[in-house]
CSV table of C-alpha atoms and ligand atoms in Angstrom, one decimal:
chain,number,residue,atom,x,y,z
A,1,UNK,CA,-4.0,16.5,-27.0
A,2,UNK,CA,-0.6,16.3,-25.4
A,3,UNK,CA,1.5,13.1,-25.8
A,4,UNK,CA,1.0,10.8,-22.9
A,5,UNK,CA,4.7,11.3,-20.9
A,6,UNK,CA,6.1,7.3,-19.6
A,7,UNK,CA,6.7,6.7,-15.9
A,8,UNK,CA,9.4,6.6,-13.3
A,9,UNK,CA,10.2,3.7,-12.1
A,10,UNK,CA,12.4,2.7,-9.5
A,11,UNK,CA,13.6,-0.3,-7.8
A,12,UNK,CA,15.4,-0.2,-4.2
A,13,UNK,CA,16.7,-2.2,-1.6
A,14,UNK,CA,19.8,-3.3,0.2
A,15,UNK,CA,22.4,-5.7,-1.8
A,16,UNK,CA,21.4,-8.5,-3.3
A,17,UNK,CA,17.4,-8.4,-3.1
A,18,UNK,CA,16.7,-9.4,-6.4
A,19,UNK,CA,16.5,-5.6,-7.8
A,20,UNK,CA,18.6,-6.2,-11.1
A,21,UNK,CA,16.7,-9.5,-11.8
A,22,UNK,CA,13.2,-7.8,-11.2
A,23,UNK,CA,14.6,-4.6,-13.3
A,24,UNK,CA,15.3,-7.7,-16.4
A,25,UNK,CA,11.8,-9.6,-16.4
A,26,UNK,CA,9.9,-6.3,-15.6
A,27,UNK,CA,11.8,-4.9,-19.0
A,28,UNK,CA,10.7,-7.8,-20.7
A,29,UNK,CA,7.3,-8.2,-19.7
A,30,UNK,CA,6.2,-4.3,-20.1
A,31,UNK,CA,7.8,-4.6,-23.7
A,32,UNK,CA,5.8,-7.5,-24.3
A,33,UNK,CA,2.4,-5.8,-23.6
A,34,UNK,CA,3.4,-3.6,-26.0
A,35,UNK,CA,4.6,-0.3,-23.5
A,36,UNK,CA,8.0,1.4,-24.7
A,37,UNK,CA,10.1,0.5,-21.8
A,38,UNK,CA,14.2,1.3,-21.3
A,39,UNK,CA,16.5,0.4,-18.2
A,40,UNK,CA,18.9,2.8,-16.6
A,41,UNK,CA,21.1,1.7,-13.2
A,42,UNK,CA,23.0,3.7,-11.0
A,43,UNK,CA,25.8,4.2,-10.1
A,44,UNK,CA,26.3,3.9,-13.9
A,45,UNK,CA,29.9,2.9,-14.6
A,46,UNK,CA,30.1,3.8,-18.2
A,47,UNK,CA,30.6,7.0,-17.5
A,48,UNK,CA,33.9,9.0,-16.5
A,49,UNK,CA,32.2,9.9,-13.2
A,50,UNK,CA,30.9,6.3,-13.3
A,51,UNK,CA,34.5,5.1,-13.2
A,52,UNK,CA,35.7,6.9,-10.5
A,53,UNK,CA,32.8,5.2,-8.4
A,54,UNK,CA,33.2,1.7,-9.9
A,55,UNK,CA,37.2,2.1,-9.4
A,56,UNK,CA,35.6,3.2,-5.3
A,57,UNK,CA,33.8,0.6,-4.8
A,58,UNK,CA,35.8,-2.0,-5.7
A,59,UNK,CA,38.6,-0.7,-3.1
A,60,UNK,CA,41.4,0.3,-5.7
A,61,UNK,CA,41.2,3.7,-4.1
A,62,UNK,CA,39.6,5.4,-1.4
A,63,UNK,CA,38.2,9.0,-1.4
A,64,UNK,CA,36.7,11.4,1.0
A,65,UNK,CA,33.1,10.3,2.0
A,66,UNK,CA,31.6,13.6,1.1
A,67,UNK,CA,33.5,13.6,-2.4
A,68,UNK,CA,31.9,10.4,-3.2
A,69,UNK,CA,28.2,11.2,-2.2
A,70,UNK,CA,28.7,13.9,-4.7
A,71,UNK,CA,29.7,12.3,-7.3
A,72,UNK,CA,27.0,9.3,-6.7
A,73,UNK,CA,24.4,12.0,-7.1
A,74,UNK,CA,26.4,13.7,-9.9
A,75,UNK,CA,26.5,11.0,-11.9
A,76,UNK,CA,22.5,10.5,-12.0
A,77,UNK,CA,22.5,14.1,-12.4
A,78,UNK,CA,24.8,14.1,-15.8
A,79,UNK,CA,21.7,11.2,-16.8
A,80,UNK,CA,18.6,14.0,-16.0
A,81,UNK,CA,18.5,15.5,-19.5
A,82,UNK,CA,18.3,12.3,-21.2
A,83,UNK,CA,15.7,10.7,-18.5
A,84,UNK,CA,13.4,14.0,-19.3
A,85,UNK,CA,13.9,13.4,-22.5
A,86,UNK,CA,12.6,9.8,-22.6
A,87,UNK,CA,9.7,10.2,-20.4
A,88,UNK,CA,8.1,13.4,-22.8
A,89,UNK,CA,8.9,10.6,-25.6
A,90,UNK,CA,6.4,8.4,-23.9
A,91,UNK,CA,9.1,6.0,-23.0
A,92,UNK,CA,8.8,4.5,-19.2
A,93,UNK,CA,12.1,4.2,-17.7
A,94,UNK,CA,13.0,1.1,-15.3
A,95,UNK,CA,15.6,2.7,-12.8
A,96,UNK,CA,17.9,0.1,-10.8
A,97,UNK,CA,18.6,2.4,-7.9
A,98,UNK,CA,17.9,5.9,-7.6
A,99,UNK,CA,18.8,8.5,-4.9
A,100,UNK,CA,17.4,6.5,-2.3
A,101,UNK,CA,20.2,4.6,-2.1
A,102,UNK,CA,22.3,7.6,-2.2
A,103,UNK,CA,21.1,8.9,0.9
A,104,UNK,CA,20.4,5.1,2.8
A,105,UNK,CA,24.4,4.0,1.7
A,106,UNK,CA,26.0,7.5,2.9
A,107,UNK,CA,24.2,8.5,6.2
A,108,UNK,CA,24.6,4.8,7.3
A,109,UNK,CA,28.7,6.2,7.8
A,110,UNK,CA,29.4,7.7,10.8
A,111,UNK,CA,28.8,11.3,11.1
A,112,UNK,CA,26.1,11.6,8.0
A,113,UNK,CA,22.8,12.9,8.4
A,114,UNK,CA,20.0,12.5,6.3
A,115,UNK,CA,18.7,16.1,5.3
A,116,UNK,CA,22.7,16.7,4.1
A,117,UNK,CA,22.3,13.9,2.7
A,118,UNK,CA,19.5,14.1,0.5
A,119,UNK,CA,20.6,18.0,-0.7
A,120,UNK,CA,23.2,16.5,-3.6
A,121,UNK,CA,20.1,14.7,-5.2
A,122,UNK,CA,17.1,17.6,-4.9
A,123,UNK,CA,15.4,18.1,-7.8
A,124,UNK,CA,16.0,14.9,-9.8
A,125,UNK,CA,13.1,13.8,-11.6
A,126,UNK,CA,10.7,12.4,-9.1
A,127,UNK,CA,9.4,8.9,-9.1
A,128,UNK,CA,6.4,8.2,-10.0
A,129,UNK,CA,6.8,4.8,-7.6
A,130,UNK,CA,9.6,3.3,-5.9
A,131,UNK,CA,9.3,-0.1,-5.4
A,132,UNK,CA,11.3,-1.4,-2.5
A,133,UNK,CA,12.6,-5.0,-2.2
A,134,UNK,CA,12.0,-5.7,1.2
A,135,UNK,CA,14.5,-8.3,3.0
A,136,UNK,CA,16.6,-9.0,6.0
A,137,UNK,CA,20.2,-9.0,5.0
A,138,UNK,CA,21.3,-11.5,7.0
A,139,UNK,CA,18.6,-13.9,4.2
A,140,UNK,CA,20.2,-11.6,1.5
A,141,UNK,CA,23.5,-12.5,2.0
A,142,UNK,CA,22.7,-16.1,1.5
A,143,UNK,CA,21.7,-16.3,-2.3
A,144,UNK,CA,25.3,-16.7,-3.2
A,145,UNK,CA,26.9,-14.4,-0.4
A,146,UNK,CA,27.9,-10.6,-1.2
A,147,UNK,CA,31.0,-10.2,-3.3
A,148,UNK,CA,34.2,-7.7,-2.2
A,149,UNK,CA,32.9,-4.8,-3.0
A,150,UNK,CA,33.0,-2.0,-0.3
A,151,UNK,CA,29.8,-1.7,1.6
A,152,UNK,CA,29.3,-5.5,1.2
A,153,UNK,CA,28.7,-6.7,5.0
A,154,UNK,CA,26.1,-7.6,7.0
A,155,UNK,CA,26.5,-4.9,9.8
A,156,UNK,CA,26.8,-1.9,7.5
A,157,UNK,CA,24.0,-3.6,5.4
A,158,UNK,CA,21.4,-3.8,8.4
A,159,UNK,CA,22.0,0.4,9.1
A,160,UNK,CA,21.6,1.3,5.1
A,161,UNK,CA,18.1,-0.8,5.7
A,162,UNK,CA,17.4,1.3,8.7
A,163,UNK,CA,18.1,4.6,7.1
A,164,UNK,CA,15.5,3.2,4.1
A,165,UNK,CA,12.9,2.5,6.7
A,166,UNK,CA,13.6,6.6,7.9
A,167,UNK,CA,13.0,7.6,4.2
A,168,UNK,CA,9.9,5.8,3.7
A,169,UNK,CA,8.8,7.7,5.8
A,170,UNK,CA,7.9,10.8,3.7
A,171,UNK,CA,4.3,10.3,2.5
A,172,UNK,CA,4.9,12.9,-0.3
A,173,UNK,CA,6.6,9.8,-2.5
A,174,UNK,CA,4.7,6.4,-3.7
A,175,UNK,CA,6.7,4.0,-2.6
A,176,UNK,CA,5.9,0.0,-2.7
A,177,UNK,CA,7.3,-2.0,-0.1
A,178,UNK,CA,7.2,-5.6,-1.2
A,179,UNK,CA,8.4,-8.8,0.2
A,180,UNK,CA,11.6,-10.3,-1.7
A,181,UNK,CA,11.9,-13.2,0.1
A,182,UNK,CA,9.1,-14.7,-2.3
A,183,UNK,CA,9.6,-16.3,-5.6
A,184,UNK,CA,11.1,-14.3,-8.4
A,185,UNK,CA,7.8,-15.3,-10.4
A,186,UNK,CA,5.3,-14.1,-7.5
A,187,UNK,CA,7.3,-11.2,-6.6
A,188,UNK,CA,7.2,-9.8,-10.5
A,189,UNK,CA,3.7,-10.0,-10.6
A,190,UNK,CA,3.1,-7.7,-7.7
A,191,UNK,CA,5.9,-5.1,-9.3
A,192,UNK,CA,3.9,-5.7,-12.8
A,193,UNK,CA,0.9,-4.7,-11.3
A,194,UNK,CA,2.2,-1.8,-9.1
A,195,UNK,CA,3.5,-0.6,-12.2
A,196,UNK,CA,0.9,-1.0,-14.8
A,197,UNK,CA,-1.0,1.3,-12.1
A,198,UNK,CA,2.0,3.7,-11.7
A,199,UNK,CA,2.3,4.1,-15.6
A,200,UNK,CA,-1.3,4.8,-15.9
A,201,UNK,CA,-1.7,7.1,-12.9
A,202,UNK,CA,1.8,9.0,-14.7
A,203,UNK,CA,0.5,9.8,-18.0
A,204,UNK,CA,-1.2,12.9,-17.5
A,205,UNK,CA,0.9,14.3,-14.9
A,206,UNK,CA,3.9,16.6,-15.1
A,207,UNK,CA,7.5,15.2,-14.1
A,208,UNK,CA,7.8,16.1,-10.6
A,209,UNK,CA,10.9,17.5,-8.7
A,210,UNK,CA,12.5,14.7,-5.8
A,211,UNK,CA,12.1,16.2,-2.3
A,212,UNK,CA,11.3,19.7,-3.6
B,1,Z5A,N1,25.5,3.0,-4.0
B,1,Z5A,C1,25.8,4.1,-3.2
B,1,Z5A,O1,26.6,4.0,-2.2
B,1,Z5A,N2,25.3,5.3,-3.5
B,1,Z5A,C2,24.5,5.5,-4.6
B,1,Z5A,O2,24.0,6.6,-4.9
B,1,Z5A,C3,24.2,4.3,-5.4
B,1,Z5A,C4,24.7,3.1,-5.0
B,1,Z5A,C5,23.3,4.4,-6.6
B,1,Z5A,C6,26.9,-0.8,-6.1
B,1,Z5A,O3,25.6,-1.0,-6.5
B,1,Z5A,C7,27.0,-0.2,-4.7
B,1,Z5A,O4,26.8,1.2,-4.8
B,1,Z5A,C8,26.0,-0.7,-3.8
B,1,Z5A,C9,25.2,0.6,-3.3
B,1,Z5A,C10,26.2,1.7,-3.7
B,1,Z5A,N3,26.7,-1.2,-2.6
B,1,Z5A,N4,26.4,-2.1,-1.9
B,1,Z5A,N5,26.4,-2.9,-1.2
B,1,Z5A,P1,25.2,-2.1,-7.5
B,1,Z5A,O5,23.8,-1.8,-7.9
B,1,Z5A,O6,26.2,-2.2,-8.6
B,1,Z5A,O7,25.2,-3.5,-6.7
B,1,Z5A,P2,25.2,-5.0,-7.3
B,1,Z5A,O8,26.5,-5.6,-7.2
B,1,Z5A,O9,24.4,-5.0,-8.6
B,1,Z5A,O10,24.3,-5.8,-6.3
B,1,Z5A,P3,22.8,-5.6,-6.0
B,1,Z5A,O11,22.3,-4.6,-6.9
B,1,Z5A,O12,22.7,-5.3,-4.6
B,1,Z5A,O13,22.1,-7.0,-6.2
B,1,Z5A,P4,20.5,-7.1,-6.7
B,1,Z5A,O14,20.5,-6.4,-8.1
B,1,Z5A,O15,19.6,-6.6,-5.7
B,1,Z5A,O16,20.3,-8.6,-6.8
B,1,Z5A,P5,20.3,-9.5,-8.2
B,1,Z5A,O17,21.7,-9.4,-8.8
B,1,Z5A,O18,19.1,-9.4,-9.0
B,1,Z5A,O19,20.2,-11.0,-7.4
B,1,Z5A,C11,21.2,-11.4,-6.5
B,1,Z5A,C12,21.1,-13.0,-6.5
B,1,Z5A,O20,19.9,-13.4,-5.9
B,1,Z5A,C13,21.2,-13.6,-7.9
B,1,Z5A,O21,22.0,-14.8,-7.7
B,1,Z5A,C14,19.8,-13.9,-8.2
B,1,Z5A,O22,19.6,-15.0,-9.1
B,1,Z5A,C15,19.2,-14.3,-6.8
B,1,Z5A,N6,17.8,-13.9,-6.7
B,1,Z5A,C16,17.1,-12.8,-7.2
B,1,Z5A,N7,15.8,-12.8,-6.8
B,1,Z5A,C17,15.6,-13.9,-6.1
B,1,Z5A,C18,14.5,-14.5,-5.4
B,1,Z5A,N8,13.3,-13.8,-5.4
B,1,Z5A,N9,14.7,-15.6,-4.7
B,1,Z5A,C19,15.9,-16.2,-4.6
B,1,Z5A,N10,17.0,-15.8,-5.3
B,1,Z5A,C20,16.9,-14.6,-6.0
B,2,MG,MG1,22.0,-5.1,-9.0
């Protein structure tokens, strides 16, 4: 019998939900029941691409919207060999942020739609869930305020949660739309249980291709 592949996991949301928190405990509690478990987070800055996004996004240079859609999807794609990879290995991978936000964070700009949008990212590794941190900015904002990052106000916040609700839309993807404002506690049991079911359903299934 063929090894059983891990799952795809993803956690999204607008800033400050609680997705890197959740991504931790859930980490620790999947390793705990004894389930090989890894995290990955996009934008990942480690990388040269990763750089060029992380220098972006904290404002020490701007660059052409389109230019830095491409390289947000670029640098998950320079990550798909190694995410194929773990899954065959059995390993289920935790992903904070995905193409969702991608899409949401671009075609909240002026003069961005989502189907160009969503081309850069086609053909990732699909999900096997998405679980989506569901909160008003405006309650966001209060656990500690958002930092000075680019993208980090309220108005441009409340369209990239808008352009979520549009991609939610598509029935062909699992996603989980939980409430953040609870406890951290409460809301990782619902993700642990959402994903217990996720890497179950996942085992015997073949990697699928995002909106393909
Ligand atoms: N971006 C993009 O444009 N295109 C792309 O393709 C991708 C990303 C992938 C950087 O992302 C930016 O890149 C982001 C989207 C854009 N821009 N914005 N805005 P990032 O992932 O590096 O962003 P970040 O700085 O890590 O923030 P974050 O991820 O939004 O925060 P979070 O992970 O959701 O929240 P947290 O760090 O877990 O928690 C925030 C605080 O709330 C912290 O003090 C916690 O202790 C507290 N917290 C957490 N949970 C709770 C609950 N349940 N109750 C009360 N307090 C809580
Ligand atoms: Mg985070």
């Amino acid at each position: 019998m063929a090894a059983k592949r891990g799952a795809l996991i993803v956690l999204e949301g607008v800033d400050r939900v609680g997705k890197s928190t959740q991504c931790k405990r859930l980490l620790e509690a999947l390793r705990q029941r004894g389930r090989a478990a890894e995290l990955m987070s996009f934008p990942d800055r480690r990388t040269e691409i990763g750089q060029l996004i992380s220098s972006y996004l904290q404002k020490k240079h701007n660059l052409n919207d389109c230019a830095v859609h491409l390289l947000f999807a670029a640098n998950r794609w320079e990550q798909v060999s190694l995410i194929r990879e773990k899954l065959q290995n059995g390993i289920t991978l935790i992903v904070d942020r995905y193409a969702f936000s991608g899409v949401a964070f671009t075609s909240a700009k002026s003069g961005f739609n989502l189907e160009w949008c969503k081309q850069a990212d086609v053909g990732l590794p699909k999900p096997d869930v998405i679980l989506f941190l569901n909160l008003e900015p405006s309650a966001a904002m209060k656990r500690g305020g958002f930092g000075t990052e680019r993208y980090e106000n309220l108005h441009f916040q409340e369209l990239v949660l808008q352009r979520f609700g549009e991609l939610m839309k598509d029935e062909s993807l699992n996603w989980k739309v939980l409430d953040a404002s609870q406890s951290i506690e409460v809301l990782h049991q619902e993700i642990i249980s959402n994903v217990e079911n996720a890497i179950e359903k996942a085992m015997d299934q073949p990697i699928g291709e995002l909106w393909n």
